[in-house]
Amino acid sequence: MIKILVHSPAPRELEQLLAYSTLFDLEFQFCQTPVQALAAYTSFKPHCFLVQCEQPLVAELKLVKKLSPILPVFAVTNSTDERVGLRLLDGGADYLVHLPCGSVELYYQIKNFLRLTKQAQQNNNRIMRLGDLQIFLHNNQVMLKGELLPLTATEFKLLLVFAHNLNQIVTVDKLYQEVYPQSEIKYTSRALNMHISNLRHKLQLEEFAPLRLETRRGKGFGLFYNQPTANAFEGGEDDA
């Protein structure tokens, strides 16, 4: 079953239009506000985000911009105002359909979009989940408790090294080799400590948290998680 999160100001009308799609392999969860949509993302774990927008409202556009780095975005609109579609596409929507259209046509538009999205992503859409932390490997994005985090390129590289060596101490020498090009070995340990400190702060990796970043003096650093991690990597629950 392919799960699609739907944000619509008129969910009843759109729900009727999508009724044909539910006869097959698509499951929808409807939300009327951006807050509801963000909360549903965490619990529903959708494969795609469908947004209906009739006016270039700031809240809806911000929602598209927030979710587009981590989900394919399929947009629909009844508006004849060209600015609505342009702002949706400029804000991160991957596909735009102008309504009205028939329920059968909309189903095949969605299926075609999901097929193209799967081809584009191929097998790179893996996600690593560590409690409330999600690492999106295909686009170098990180989400904590439903919020995207602004990590620098170096911080993201460090996080990947720690995640791939979970519950182990990684030596400073190995961190340098994994994170910095050979030409940049001039970096001092103080710079590395600064990046690790920033990463610990942004990801809320306190000393006694379930997911924590530990320092072992004279040895190195390690990301530790006190829950089972055998299935930390996933490639989507049901591929489109």
GROMACS .gro file of N, CA, C and O in nm, residues 149-190:
model
  168
  149LEU      N    1   1.678   1.997   1.021
  149LEU     CA    2   1.788   2.062   1.090
  149LEU      C    3   1.889   2.116   0.989
  149LEU      O    4   1.927   2.047   0.895
  150PRO      N    5   1.937   2.238   1.010
  150PRO     CA    6   2.033   2.299   0.917
  150PRO      C    7   2.177   2.257   0.949
  150PRO      O    8   2.254   2.334   1.006
  151LEU      N    9   2.215   2.136   0.912
  151LEU     CA   10   2.352   2.091   0.934
  151LEU      C   11   2.443   2.141   0.822
  151LEU      O   12   2.402   2.148   0.706
  152THR      N   13   2.566   2.172   0.857
  152THR     CA   14   2.665   2.204   0.755
  152THR      C   15   2.711   2.075   0.688
  152THR      O   16   2.684   1.965   0.737
  153ALA      N   17   2.782   2.089   0.576
  153ALA     CA   18   2.832   1.971   0.506
  153ALA      C   19   2.924   1.888   0.595
  153ALA      O   20   2.917   1.765   0.596
  154THR      N   21   3.011   1.954   0.671
  154THR     CA   22   3.102   1.883   0.760
  154THR      C   23   3.027   1.813   0.871
  154THR      O   24   3.057   1.698   0.906
  155GLU      N   25   2.926   1.878   0.928
  155GLU     CA   26   2.847   1.817   1.035
  155GLU      C   27   2.774   1.693   0.984
  155GLU      O   28   2.766   1.592   1.054
  156PHE      N   29   2.720   1.701   0.861
  156PHE     CA   30   2.650   1.585   0.806
  156PHE      C   31   2.747   1.469   0.783
  156PHE      O   32   2.714   1.353   0.810
  157LYS      N   33   2.867   1.499   0.731
  157LYS     CA   34   2.967   1.393   0.712
  157LYS      C   35   3.003   1.326   0.845
  157LYS      O   36   3.014   1.204   0.853
  158LEU      N   37   3.021   1.407   0.948
  158LEU     CA   38   3.052   1.353   1.080
  158LEU      C   39   2.939   1.264   1.130
  158LEU      O   40   2.963   1.154   1.183
  159LEU      N   41   2.816   1.311   1.112
  159LEU     CA   42   2.701   1.232   1.157
  159LEU      C   43   2.696   1.096   1.087
  159LEU      O   44   2.670   0.993   1.150
  160LEU      N   45   2.724   1.094   0.957
  160LEU     CA   46   2.724   0.967   0.883
  160LEU      C   47   2.834   0.873   0.935
  160LEU      O   48   2.811   0.752   0.949
  161VAL      N   49   2.951   0.927   0.961
  161VAL     CA   50   3.059   0.844   1.014
  161VAL      C   51   3.017   0.783   1.147
  161VAL      O   52   3.033   0.662   1.171
  162PHE      N   53   2.960   0.864   1.235
  162PHE     CA   54   2.916   0.814   1.365
  162PHE      C   55   2.803   0.712   1.350
  162PHE      O   56   2.800   0.610   1.419
  163ALA      N   57   2.709   0.739   1.258
  163ALA     CA   58   2.596   0.648   1.240
  163ALA      C   59   2.640   0.514   1.184
  163ALA      O   60   2.587   0.409   1.222
  164HIS      N   61   2.738   0.516   1.095
  164HIS     CA   62   2.788   0.390   1.037
  164HIS      C   63   2.878   0.314   1.134
  164HIS      O   64   2.912   0.198   1.109
  165ASN      N   65   2.916   0.378   1.241
  165ASN     CA   66   2.996   0.313   1.346
  165ASN      C   67   2.921   0.324   1.479
  165ASN      O   68   2.981   0.354   1.583
  166LEU      N   69   2.791   0.297   1.474
  166LEU     CA   70   2.704   0.316   1.590
  166LEU      C   71   2.750   0.231   1.708
  166LEU      O   72   2.790   0.115   1.691
  167ASN      N   73   2.746   0.291   1.827
  167ASN     CA   74   2.785   0.223   1.951
  167ASN      C   75   2.932   0.184   1.954
  167ASN      O   76   2.971   0.087   2.021
  168GLN      N   77   3.012   0.259   1.880
  168GLN     CA   78   3.157   0.236   1.879
  168GLN      C   79   3.228   0.371   1.892
  168GLN      O   80   3.175   0.474   1.849
  169ILE      N   81   3.347   0.368   1.945
  169ILE     CA   82   3.430   0.488   1.950
  169ILE      C   83   3.507   0.499   1.818
  169ILE      O   84   3.570   0.403   1.772
  170VAL      N   85   3.498   0.617   1.756
  170VAL     CA   86   3.570   0.644   1.632
  170VAL      C   87   3.689   0.732   1.667
  170VAL      O   88   3.674   0.837   1.730
  171THR      N   89   3.808   0.688   1.629
  171THR     CA   90   3.928   0.764   1.663
  171THR      C   91   3.932   0.896   1.586
  171THR      O   92   3.869   0.910   1.479
  172VAL      N   93   4.006   0.991   1.640
  172VAL     CA   94   4.019   1.121   1.575
  172VAL      C   95   4.084   1.105   1.438
  172VAL      O   96   4.044   1.170   1.341
  173ASP      N   97   4.183   1.017   1.428
  173ASP     CA   98   4.249   0.994   1.299
  173ASP      C   99   4.150   0.946   1.194
  173ASP      O  100   4.153   0.990   1.078
  174LYS      N  101   4.062   0.855   1.233
  174LYS     CA  102   3.963   0.803   1.137
  174LYS      C  103   3.864   0.912   1.097
  174LYS      O  104   3.824   0.920   0.980
  175LEU      N  105   3.826   0.996   1.191
  175LEU     CA  106   3.735   1.106   1.158
  175LEU      C  107   3.798   1.199   1.055
  175LEU      O  108   3.732   1.242   0.960
  176TYR      N  109   3.925   1.229   1.073
  176TYR     CA  110   3.995   1.314   0.975
  176TYR      C  111   3.994   1.248   0.838
  176TYR      O  112   3.967   1.311   0.736
  177GLN      N  113   4.025   1.119   0.833
  177GLN     CA  114   4.032   1.048   0.706
  177GLN      C  115   3.897   1.043   0.637
  177GLN      O  116   3.889   1.053   0.514
  178GLU      N  117   3.789   1.026   0.713
  178GLU     CA  118   3.655   1.011   0.656
  178GLU      C  119   3.593   1.145   0.616
  178GLU      O  120   3.516   1.152   0.521
  179VAL      N  121   3.626   1.250   0.690
  179VAL     CA  122   3.555   1.377   0.673
  179VAL      C  123   3.632   1.476   0.587
  179VAL      O  124   3.573   1.545   0.503
  180TYR      N  125   3.763   1.485   0.605
  180TYR     CA  126   3.840   1.587   0.536
  180TYR      C  127   3.919   1.530   0.420
  180TYR      O  128   3.978   1.422   0.431
  181PRO      N  129   3.924   1.601   0.305
  181PRO     CA  130   4.014   1.560   0.196
  181PRO      C  131   4.158   1.562   0.244
  181PRO      O  132   4.193   1.632   0.339
  182GLN      N  133   4.241   1.487   0.176
  182GLN     CA  134   4.382   1.477   0.216
  182GLN      C  135   4.449   1.614   0.218
  182GLN      O  136   4.536   1.640   0.301
  183SER      N  137   4.404   1.702   0.128
  183SER     CA  138   4.465   1.835   0.119
  183SER      C  139   4.427   1.925   0.235
  183SER      O  140   4.485   2.033   0.251
  184GLU      N  141   4.329   1.883   0.317
  184GLU     CA  142   4.282   1.968   0.425
  184GLU      C  143   4.317   1.912   0.563
  184GLU      O  144   4.256   1.947   0.663
  185ILE      N  145   4.417   1.826   0.568
  185ILE     CA  146   4.459   1.770   0.696
  185ILE      C  147   4.521   1.878   0.785
  185ILE      O  148   4.550   1.856   0.901
  186LYS      N  149   4.538   1.997   0.730
  186LYS     CA  150   4.589   2.109   0.810
  186LYS      C  151   4.492   2.149   0.922
  186LYS      O  152   4.529   2.222   1.012
  187TYR      N  153   4.365   2.099   0.914
  187TYR     CA  154   4.270   2.132   1.019
  187TYR      C  155   4.321   2.084   1.155
  187TYR      O  156   4.376   1.976   1.167
  188THR      N  157   4.299   2.165   1.255
  188THR     CA  158   4.343   2.129   1.390
  188THR      C  159   4.234   2.052   1.462
  188THR      O  160   4.118   2.052   1.422
  189SER      N  161   4.272   1.987   1.571
  189SER     CA  162   4.174   1.915   1.651
  189SER      C  163   4.072   2.010   1.711
  189SER      O  164   3.957   1.972   1.736
  190ARG      N  165   4.112   2.135   1.730
  190ARG     CA  166   4.018   2.233   1.784
  190ARG      C  167   3.901   2.254   1.688
  190ARG      O  168   3.785   2.267   1.729
   0.00000   0.00000   0.00000
